Amino acid sequence: GLKTDIKNILVNLETIYKDIYALPSWDNDGNPNLYPSRRARTAITKGDACYAPSATGLAKAQGNSYTTSRAVFIANSNLNSGQTTQNYHRRGYWASTRYNFTIGNFIWLSSATAGRLVATVPTATVAHAVGIAEAATQFDFHPFLIYQTF
């Protein structure tokens, strides 16, 4: 009856919420998304902002040029130079005690330090906002948020 129908709707809404919002790195079938394998060009630390310099490459992103600040994602693990991974974060919430942001501020790619995310607008000719701070150690990562050249 109606009670069962409402219960089923709520279960479906909960599943949709978990698949899309709470656990965005998981598909509807419960299997993790596997991104294309990429080989680190240099040592990368978990939480570094990265970009794809080639179809199979992975390098630290830097907000000082269009080339080094496109196709941005975050490394989910430490990588040695030459190591291959499929474990990187493309968008959604990211949390780490590595960062200490002010809630509500935009998060930018650093123009001075490759791989670093900062809370101040870079002074370089390129400014790339990649997220918004939700807490001191958590932000909503959206690498296509704002991209500005001066």
mmCIF file with all atom_site columns, C-alpha atoms in Angstrom:
data_model
loop_
_atom_site.group_PDB
_atom_site.id
_atom_site.type_symbol
_atom_site.label_atom_id
_atom_site.label_alt_id
_atom_site.label_comp_id
_atom_site.label_asym_id
_atom_site.label_entity_id
_atom_site.label_seq_id
_atom_site.pdbx_PDB_ins_code
_atom_site.Cartn_x
_atom_site.Cartn_y
_atom_site.Cartn_z
_atom_site.occupancy
_atom_site.B_iso_or_equiv
_atom_site.pdbx_formal_charge
_atom_site.auth_seq_id
_atom_site.auth_comp_id
_atom_site.auth_asym_id
_atom_site.auth_atom_id
_atom_site.pdbx_PDB_model_num
ATOM 1   C CA . GLY A 1 1   ? 0.000  0.000  0.000   1.00 0.00 ? 1   GLY A CA 1
ATOM 2   C CA . LEU A 1 2   ? 0.876  3.642  0.378   1.00 0.00 ? 2   LEU A CA 1
ATOM 3   C CA . LYS A 1 3   ? 3.095  3.085  3.420   1.00 0.00 ? 3   LYS A CA 1
ATOM 4   C CA . THR A 1 4   ? 5.259  0.596  1.490   1.00 0.00 ? 4   THR A CA 1
ATOM 5   C CA . ASP A 1 5   ? 5.437  2.907  -1.532  1.00 0.00 ? 5   ASP A CA 1
ATOM 6   C CA . ILE A 1 6   ? 6.609  5.826  0.628   1.00 0.00 ? 6   ILE A CA 1
ATOM 7   C CA . LYS A 1 7   ? 9.183  3.600  2.336   1.00 0.00 ? 7   LYS A CA 1
ATOM 8   C CA . ASN A 1 8   ? 10.536 2.493  -1.070  1.00 0.00 ? 8   ASN A CA 1
ATOM 9   C CA . ILE A 1 9   ? 10.739 6.093  -2.261  1.00 0.00 ? 9   ILE A CA 1
ATOM 10  C CA . LEU A 1 10  ? 12.718 7.081  0.840   1.00 0.00 ? 10  LEU A CA 1
ATOM 11  C CA . VAL A 1 11  ? 15.102 4.136  0.393   1.00 0.00 ? 11  VAL A CA 1
ATOM 12  C CA . ASN A 1 12  ? 15.646 5.161  -3.241  1.00 0.00 ? 12  ASN A CA 1
ATOM 13  C CA . LEU A 1 13  ? 16.277 8.787  -2.242  1.00 0.00 ? 13  LEU A CA 1
ATOM 14  C CA . GLU A 1 14  ? 18.802 7.661  0.365   1.00 0.00 ? 14  GLU A CA 1
ATOM 15  C CA . THR A 1 15  ? 20.599 5.550  -2.251  1.00 0.00 ? 15  THR A CA 1
ATOM 16  C CA . ILE A 1 16  ? 20.681 8.450  -4.701  1.00 0.00 ? 16  ILE A CA 1
ATOM 17  C CA . TYR A 1 17  ? 22.008 10.763 -1.992  1.00 0.00 ? 17  TYR A CA 1
ATOM 18  C CA . LYS A 1 18  ? 24.816 8.337  -1.095  1.00 0.00 ? 18  LYS A CA 1
ATOM 19  C CA . ASP A 1 19  ? 25.750 7.697  -4.735  1.00 0.00 ? 19  ASP A CA 1
ATOM 20  C CA . ILE A 1 20  ? 25.802 11.326 -5.813  1.00 0.00 ? 20  ILE A CA 1
ATOM 21  C CA . TYR A 1 21  ? 26.525 13.484 -2.776  1.00 0.00 ? 21  TYR A CA 1
ATOM 22  C CA . ALA A 1 22  ? 27.914 11.517 0.142   1.00 0.00 ? 22  ALA A CA 1
ATOM 23  C CA . LEU A 1 23  ? 30.121 9.117  -1.843  1.00 0.00 ? 23  LEU A CA 1
ATOM 24  C CA . PRO A 1 24  ? 30.620 10.732 -5.275  1.00 0.00 ? 24  PRO A CA 1
ATOM 25  C CA . SER A 1 25  ? 33.559 8.473  -6.127  1.00 0.00 ? 25  SER A CA 1
ATOM 26  C CA . TRP A 1 26  ? 31.275 5.424  -6.267  1.00 0.00 ? 26  TRP A CA 1
ATOM 27  C CA . ASP A 1 27  ? 29.048 4.280  -9.104  1.00 0.00 ? 27  ASP A CA 1
ATOM 28  C CA . ASN A 1 28  ? 25.413 3.214  -8.684  1.00 0.00 ? 28  ASN A CA 1
ATOM 29  C CA . ASP A 1 29  ? 26.496 -0.422 -8.561  1.00 0.00 ? 29  ASP A CA 1
ATOM 30  C CA . GLY A 1 30  ? 28.752 0.179  -5.548  1.00 0.00 ? 30  GLY A CA 1
ATOM 31  C CA . ASN A 1 31  ? 32.012 -0.202 -7.483  1.00 0.00 ? 31  ASN A CA 1
ATOM 32  C CA . PRO A 1 32  ? 34.609 2.559  -7.256  1.00 0.00 ? 32  PRO A CA 1
ATOM 33  C CA . ASN A 1 33  ? 35.188 4.604  -10.394 1.00 0.00 ? 33  ASN A CA 1
ATOM 34  C CA . LEU A 1 34  ? 38.504 3.758  -11.981 1.00 0.00 ? 34  LEU A CA 1
ATOM 35  C CA . TYR A 1 35  ? 40.125 6.693  -13.675 1.00 0.00 ? 35  TYR A CA 1
ATOM 36  C CA . PRO A 1 36  ? 42.687 6.271  -16.442 1.00 0.00 ? 36  PRO A CA 1
ATOM 37  C CA . SER A 1 37  ? 46.125 5.200  -15.200 1.00 0.00 ? 37  SER A CA 1
ATOM 38  C CA . ARG A 1 38  ? 48.591 8.067  -14.969 1.00 0.00 ? 38  ARG A CA 1
ATOM 39  C CA . ARG A 1 39  ? 52.333 8.041  -14.290 1.00 0.00 ? 39  ARG A CA 1
ATOM 40  C CA . ALA A 1 40  ? 53.769 10.637 -11.889 1.00 0.00 ? 40  ALA A CA 1
ATOM 41  C CA . ARG A 1 41  ? 56.456 12.805 -13.494 1.00 0.00 ? 41  ARG A CA 1
ATOM 42  C CA . THR A 1 42  ? 57.831 13.797 -10.070 1.00 0.00 ? 42  THR A CA 1
ATOM 43  C CA . ALA A 1 43  ? 57.213 12.782 -6.472  1.00 0.00 ? 43  ALA A CA 1
ATOM 44  C CA . ILE A 1 44  ? 53.672 13.788 -5.467  1.00 0.00 ? 44  ILE A CA 1
ATOM 45  C CA . THR A 1 45  ? 52.257 14.087 -1.953  1.00 0.00 ? 45  THR A CA 1
ATOM 46  C CA . LYS A 1 46  ? 48.703 13.111 -1.037  1.00 0.00 ? 46  LYS A CA 1
ATOM 47  C CA . GLY A 1 47  ? 46.618 16.280 -1.330  1.00 0.00 ? 47  GLY A CA 1
ATOM 48  C CA . ASP A 1 48  ? 48.742 17.911 -4.041  1.00 0.00 ? 48  ASP A CA 1
ATOM 49  C CA . ALA A 1 49  ? 46.805 19.575 -6.843  1.00 0.00 ? 49  ALA A CA 1
ATOM 50  C CA . CYS A 1 50  ? 47.775 17.871 -10.108 1.00 0.00 ? 50  CYS A CA 1
ATOM 51  C CA . TYR A 1 51  ? 47.152 18.179 -13.828 1.00 0.00 ? 51  TYR A CA 1
ATOM 52  C CA . ALA A 1 52  ? 47.471 15.905 -16.833 1.00 0.00 ? 52  ALA A CA 1
ATOM 53  C CA . PRO A 1 53  ? 50.412 17.045 -18.992 1.00 0.00 ? 53  PRO A CA 1
ATOM 54  C CA . SER A 1 54  ? 49.703 14.155 -21.378 1.00 0.00 ? 54  SER A CA 1
ATOM 55  C CA . ALA A 1 55  ? 47.190 11.350 -21.863 1.00 0.00 ? 55  ALA A CA 1
ATOM 56  C CA . THR A 1 56  ? 49.048 9.191  -19.329 1.00 0.00 ? 56  THR A CA 1
ATOM 57  C CA . GLY A 1 57  ? 51.018 11.741 -17.291 1.00 0.00 ? 57  GLY A CA 1
ATOM 58  C CA . LEU A 1 58  ? 50.516 13.270 -13.853 1.00 0.00 ? 58  LEU A CA 1
ATOM 59  C CA . ALA A 1 59  ? 52.314 16.387 -12.603 1.00 0.00 ? 59  ALA A CA 1
ATOM 60  C CA . LYS A 1 60  ? 51.857 19.005 -9.886  1.00 0.00 ? 60  LYS A CA 1
ATOM 61  C CA . ALA A 1 61  ? 49.529 21.802 -10.989 1.00 0.00 ? 61  ALA A CA 1
ATOM 62  C CA . GLN A 1 62  ? 50.593 25.398 -10.656 1.00 0.00 ? 62  GLN A CA 1
ATOM 63  C CA . GLY A 1 63  ? 48.481 28.513 -11.126 1.00 0.00 ? 63  GLY A CA 1
ATOM 64  C CA . ASN A 1 64  ? 51.055 30.435 -13.131 1.00 0.00 ? 64  ASN A CA 1
ATOM 65  C CA . SER A 1 65  ? 50.032 29.372 -16.647 1.00 0.00 ? 65  SER A CA 1
ATOM 66  C CA . TYR A 1 66  ? 47.141 27.825 -18.499 1.00 0.00 ? 66  TYR A CA 1
ATOM 67  C CA . THR A 1 67  ? 49.225 24.750 -19.330 1.00 0.00 ? 67  THR A CA 1
ATOM 68  C CA . THR A 1 68  ? 49.991 23.786 -15.725 1.00 0.00 ? 68  THR A CA 1
ATOM 69  C CA . SER A 1 69  ? 46.555 24.613 -14.305 1.00 0.00 ? 69  SER A CA 1
ATOM 70  C CA . ARG A 1 70  ? 44.191 22.706 -16.596 1.00 0.00 ? 70  ARG A CA 1
ATOM 71  C CA . ALA A 1 71  ? 42.498 19.337 -15.976 1.00 0.00 ? 71  ALA A CA 1
ATOM 72  C CA . VAL A 1 72  ? 43.132 19.686 -12.252 1.00 0.00 ? 72  VAL A CA 1
ATOM 73  C CA . PHE A 1 73  ? 42.574 16.914 -9.698  1.00 0.00 ? 73  PHE A CA 1
ATOM 74  C CA . ILE A 1 74  ? 43.923 16.000 -6.252  1.00 0.00 ? 74  ILE A CA 1
ATOM 75  C CA . ALA A 1 75  ? 46.294 13.125 -5.518  1.00 0.00 ? 75  ALA A CA 1
ATOM 76  C CA . ASN A 1 76  ? 44.666 10.583 -3.169  1.00 0.00 ? 76  ASN A CA 1
ATOM 77  C CA . SER A 1 77  ? 47.976 8.982  -2.228  1.00 0.00 ? 77  SER A CA 1
ATOM 78  C CA . ASN A 1 78  ? 51.712 9.661  -2.084  1.00 0.00 ? 78  ASN A CA 1
ATOM 79  C CA . LEU A 1 79  ? 53.453 8.812  -5.354  1.00 0.00 ? 79  LEU A CA 1
ATOM 80  C CA . ASN A 1 80  ? 57.082 8.336  -6.254  1.00 0.00 ? 80  ASN A CA 1
ATOM 81  C CA . SER A 1 81  ? 58.357 9.669  -9.548  1.00 0.00 ? 81  SER A CA 1
ATOM 82  C CA . GLY A 1 82  ? 57.434 7.152  -12.249 1.00 0.00 ? 82  GLY A CA 1
ATOM 83  C CA . GLN A 1 83  ? 54.760 5.443  -10.143 1.00 0.00 ? 83  GLN A CA 1
ATOM 84  C CA . THR A 1 84  ? 51.393 4.769  -11.826 1.00 0.00 ? 84  THR A CA 1
ATOM 85  C CA . THR A 1 85  ? 48.017 5.373  -10.184 1.00 0.00 ? 85  THR A CA 1
ATOM 86  C CA . GLN A 1 86  ? 44.292 5.467  -10.887 1.00 0.00 ? 86  GLN A CA 1
ATOM 87  C CA . ASN A 1 87  ? 43.619 6.970  -7.446  1.00 0.00 ? 87  ASN A CA 1
ATOM 88  C CA . TYR A 1 88  ? 42.949 10.683 -7.761  1.00 0.00 ? 88  TYR A CA 1
ATOM 89  C CA . HIS A 1 89  ? 40.068 12.972 -6.807  1.00 0.00 ? 89  HIS A CA 1
ATOM 90  C CA . ARG A 1 90  ? 38.279 14.772 -9.659  1.00 0.00 ? 90  ARG A CA 1
ATOM 91  C CA . ARG A 1 91  ? 35.589 16.766 -7.806  1.00 0.00 ? 91  ARG A CA 1
ATOM 92  C CA . GLY A 1 92  ? 33.531 16.878 -4.635  1.00 0.00 ? 92  GLY A CA 1
ATOM 93  C CA . TYR A 1 93  ? 34.443 17.186 -0.983  1.00 0.00 ? 93  TYR A CA 1
ATOM 94  C CA . TRP A 1 94  ? 38.054 16.843 0.119   1.00 0.00 ? 94  TRP A CA 1
ATOM 95  C CA . ALA A 1 95  ? 39.299 16.925 3.703   1.00 0.00 ? 95  ALA A CA 1
ATOM 96  C CA . SER A 1 96  ? 42.819 16.966 5.094   1.00 0.00 ? 96  SER A CA 1
ATOM 97  C CA . THR A 1 97  ? 44.577 18.396 8.118   1.00 0.00 ? 97  THR A CA 1
ATOM 98  C CA . ARG A 1 98  ? 47.220 19.526 5.616   1.00 0.00 ? 98  ARG A CA 1
ATOM 99  C CA . TYR A 1 99  ? 45.055 22.606 4.981   1.00 0.00 ? 99  TYR A CA 1
ATOM 100 C CA . ASN A 1 100 ? 43.723 25.336 7.263   1.00 0.00 ? 100 ASN A CA 1
ATOM 101 C CA . PHE A 1 101 ? 41.267 27.523 5.340   1.00 0.00 ? 101 PHE A CA 1
ATOM 102 C CA . THR A 1 102 ? 38.727 30.143 6.403   1.00 0.00 ? 102 THR A CA 1
ATOM 103 C CA . ILE A 1 103 ? 35.167 28.915 5.899   1.00 0.00 ? 103 ILE A CA 1
ATOM 104 C CA . GLY A 1 104 ? 33.561 30.423 2.798   1.00 0.00 ? 104 GLY A CA 1
ATOM 105 C CA . ASN A 1 105 ? 36.810 31.477 1.099   1.00 0.00 ? 105 ASN A CA 1
ATOM 106 C CA . PHE A 1 106 ? 37.666 30.461 -2.444  1.00 0.00 ? 106 PHE A CA 1
ATOM 107 C CA . ILE A 1 107 ? 40.535 27.977 -2.741  1.00 0.00 ? 107 ILE A CA 1
ATOM 108 C CA . TRP A 1 108 ? 43.085 28.739 -5.471  1.00 0.00 ? 108 TRP A CA 1
ATOM 109 C CA . LEU A 1 109 ? 45.974 26.981 -7.178  1.00 0.00 ? 109 LEU A CA 1
ATOM 110 C CA . SER A 1 110 ? 49.191 28.524 -5.917  1.00 0.00 ? 110 SER A CA 1
ATOM 111 C CA . SER A 1 111 ? 51.145 30.444 -8.542  1.00 0.00 ? 111 SER A CA 1
ATOM 112 C CA . ALA A 1 112 ? 54.339 30.161 -6.485  1.00 0.00 ? 112 ALA A CA 1
ATOM 113 C CA . THR A 1 113 ? 54.426 26.501 -5.365  1.00 0.00 ? 113 THR A CA 1
ATOM 114 C CA . ALA A 1 114 ? 53.500 23.576 -7.608  1.00 0.00 ? 114 ALA A CA 1
ATOM 115 C CA . GLY A 1 115 ? 50.864 21.315 -6.079  1.00 0.00 ? 115 GLY A CA 1
ATOM 116 C CA . ARG A 1 116 ? 49.845 23.751 -3.343  1.00 0.00 ? 116 ARG A CA 1
ATOM 117 C CA . LEU A 1 117 ? 46.328 25.056 -2.751  1.00 0.00 ? 117 LEU A CA 1
ATOM 118 C CA . VAL A 1 118 ? 46.002 28.501 -1.166  1.00 0.00 ? 118 VAL A CA 1
ATOM 119 C CA . ALA A 1 119 ? 43.299 30.841 0.126   1.00 0.00 ? 119 ALA A CA 1
ATOM 120 C CA . THR A 1 120 ? 44.657 34.031 -1.460  1.00 0.00 ? 120 THR A CA 1
ATOM 121 C CA . VAL A 1 121 ? 44.216 35.024 -5.092  1.00 0.00 ? 121 VAL A CA 1
ATOM 122 C CA . PRO A 1 122 ? 47.519 34.424 -6.931  1.00 0.00 ? 122 PRO A CA 1
ATOM 123 C CA . THR A 1 123 ? 49.320 37.440 -8.346  1.00 0.00 ? 123 THR A CA 1
ATOM 124 C CA . ALA A 1 124 ? 50.372 35.640 -11.548 1.00 0.00 ? 124 ALA A CA 1
ATOM 125 C CA . THR A 1 125 ? 48.730 36.238 -14.929 1.00 0.00 ? 125 THR A CA 1
ATOM 126 C CA . VAL A 1 126 ? 46.503 33.203 -14.309 1.00 0.00 ? 126 VAL A CA 1
ATOM 127 C CA . ALA A 1 127 ? 44.162 32.731 -11.353 1.00 0.00 ? 127 ALA A CA 1
ATOM 128 C CA . HIS A 1 128 ? 42.367 29.402 -11.007 1.00 0.00 ? 128 HIS A CA 1
ATOM 129 C CA . ALA A 1 129 ? 39.859 28.923 -8.168  1.00 0.00 ? 129 ALA A CA 1
ATOM 130 C CA . VAL A 1 130 ? 39.287 25.213 -7.536  1.00 0.00 ? 130 VAL A CA 1
ATOM 131 C CA . GLY A 1 131 ? 36.914 25.173 -4.578  1.00 0.00 ? 131 GLY A CA 1
ATOM 132 C CA . ILE A 1 132 ? 35.238 26.784 -1.602  1.00 0.00 ? 132 ILE A CA 1
ATOM 133 C CA . ALA A 1 133 ? 36.206 26.143 2.026   1.00 0.00 ? 133 ALA A CA 1
ATOM 134 C CA . GLU A 1 134 ? 33.434 24.358 3.945   1.00 0.00 ? 134 GLU A CA 1
ATOM 135 C CA . ALA A 1 135 ? 35.518 24.065 7.133   1.00 0.00 ? 135 ALA A CA 1
ATOM 136 C CA . ALA A 1 136 ? 39.118 24.765 8.099   1.00 0.00 ? 136 ALA A CA 1
ATOM 137 C CA . THR A 1 137 ? 40.252 21.361 6.834   1.00 0.00 ? 137 THR A CA 1
ATOM 138 C CA . GLN A 1 138 ? 37.525 20.599 4.264   1.00 0.00 ? 138 GLN A CA 1
ATOM 139 C CA . PHE A 1 139 ? 36.567 22.160 0.956   1.00 0.00 ? 139 PHE A CA 1
ATOM 140 C CA . ASP A 1 140 ? 34.234 21.519 -1.935  1.00 0.00 ? 140 ASP A CA 1
ATOM 141 C CA . PHE A 1 141 ? 36.572 20.799 -4.865  1.00 0.00 ? 141 PHE A CA 1
ATOM 142 C CA . HIS A 1 142 ? 35.339 22.078 -8.231  1.00 0.00 ? 142 HIS A CA 1
ATOM 143 C CA . PRO A 1 143 ? 38.328 22.614 -10.534 1.00 0.00 ? 143 PRO A CA 1
ATOM 144 C CA . PHE A 1 144 ? 36.230 24.382 -13.159 1.00 0.00 ? 144 PHE A CA 1
ATOM 145 C CA . LEU A 1 145 ? 34.864 26.972 -10.727 1.00 0.00 ? 145 LEU A CA 1
ATOM 146 C CA . ILE A 1 146 ? 36.719 30.140 -11.851 1.00 0.00 ? 146 ILE A CA 1
ATOM 147 C CA . TYR A 1 147 ? 39.546 30.553 -14.324 1.00 0.00 ? 147 TYR A CA 1
ATOM 148 C CA . GLN A 1 148 ? 40.844 34.062 -14.962 1.00 0.00 ? 148 GLN A CA 1
ATOM 149 C CA . THR A 1 149 ? 43.724 35.411 -17.015 1.00 0.00 ? 149 THR A CA 1
ATOM 150 C CA . PHE A 1 150 ? 44.997 38.949 -16.543 1.00 0.00 ? 150 PHE A CA 1
#
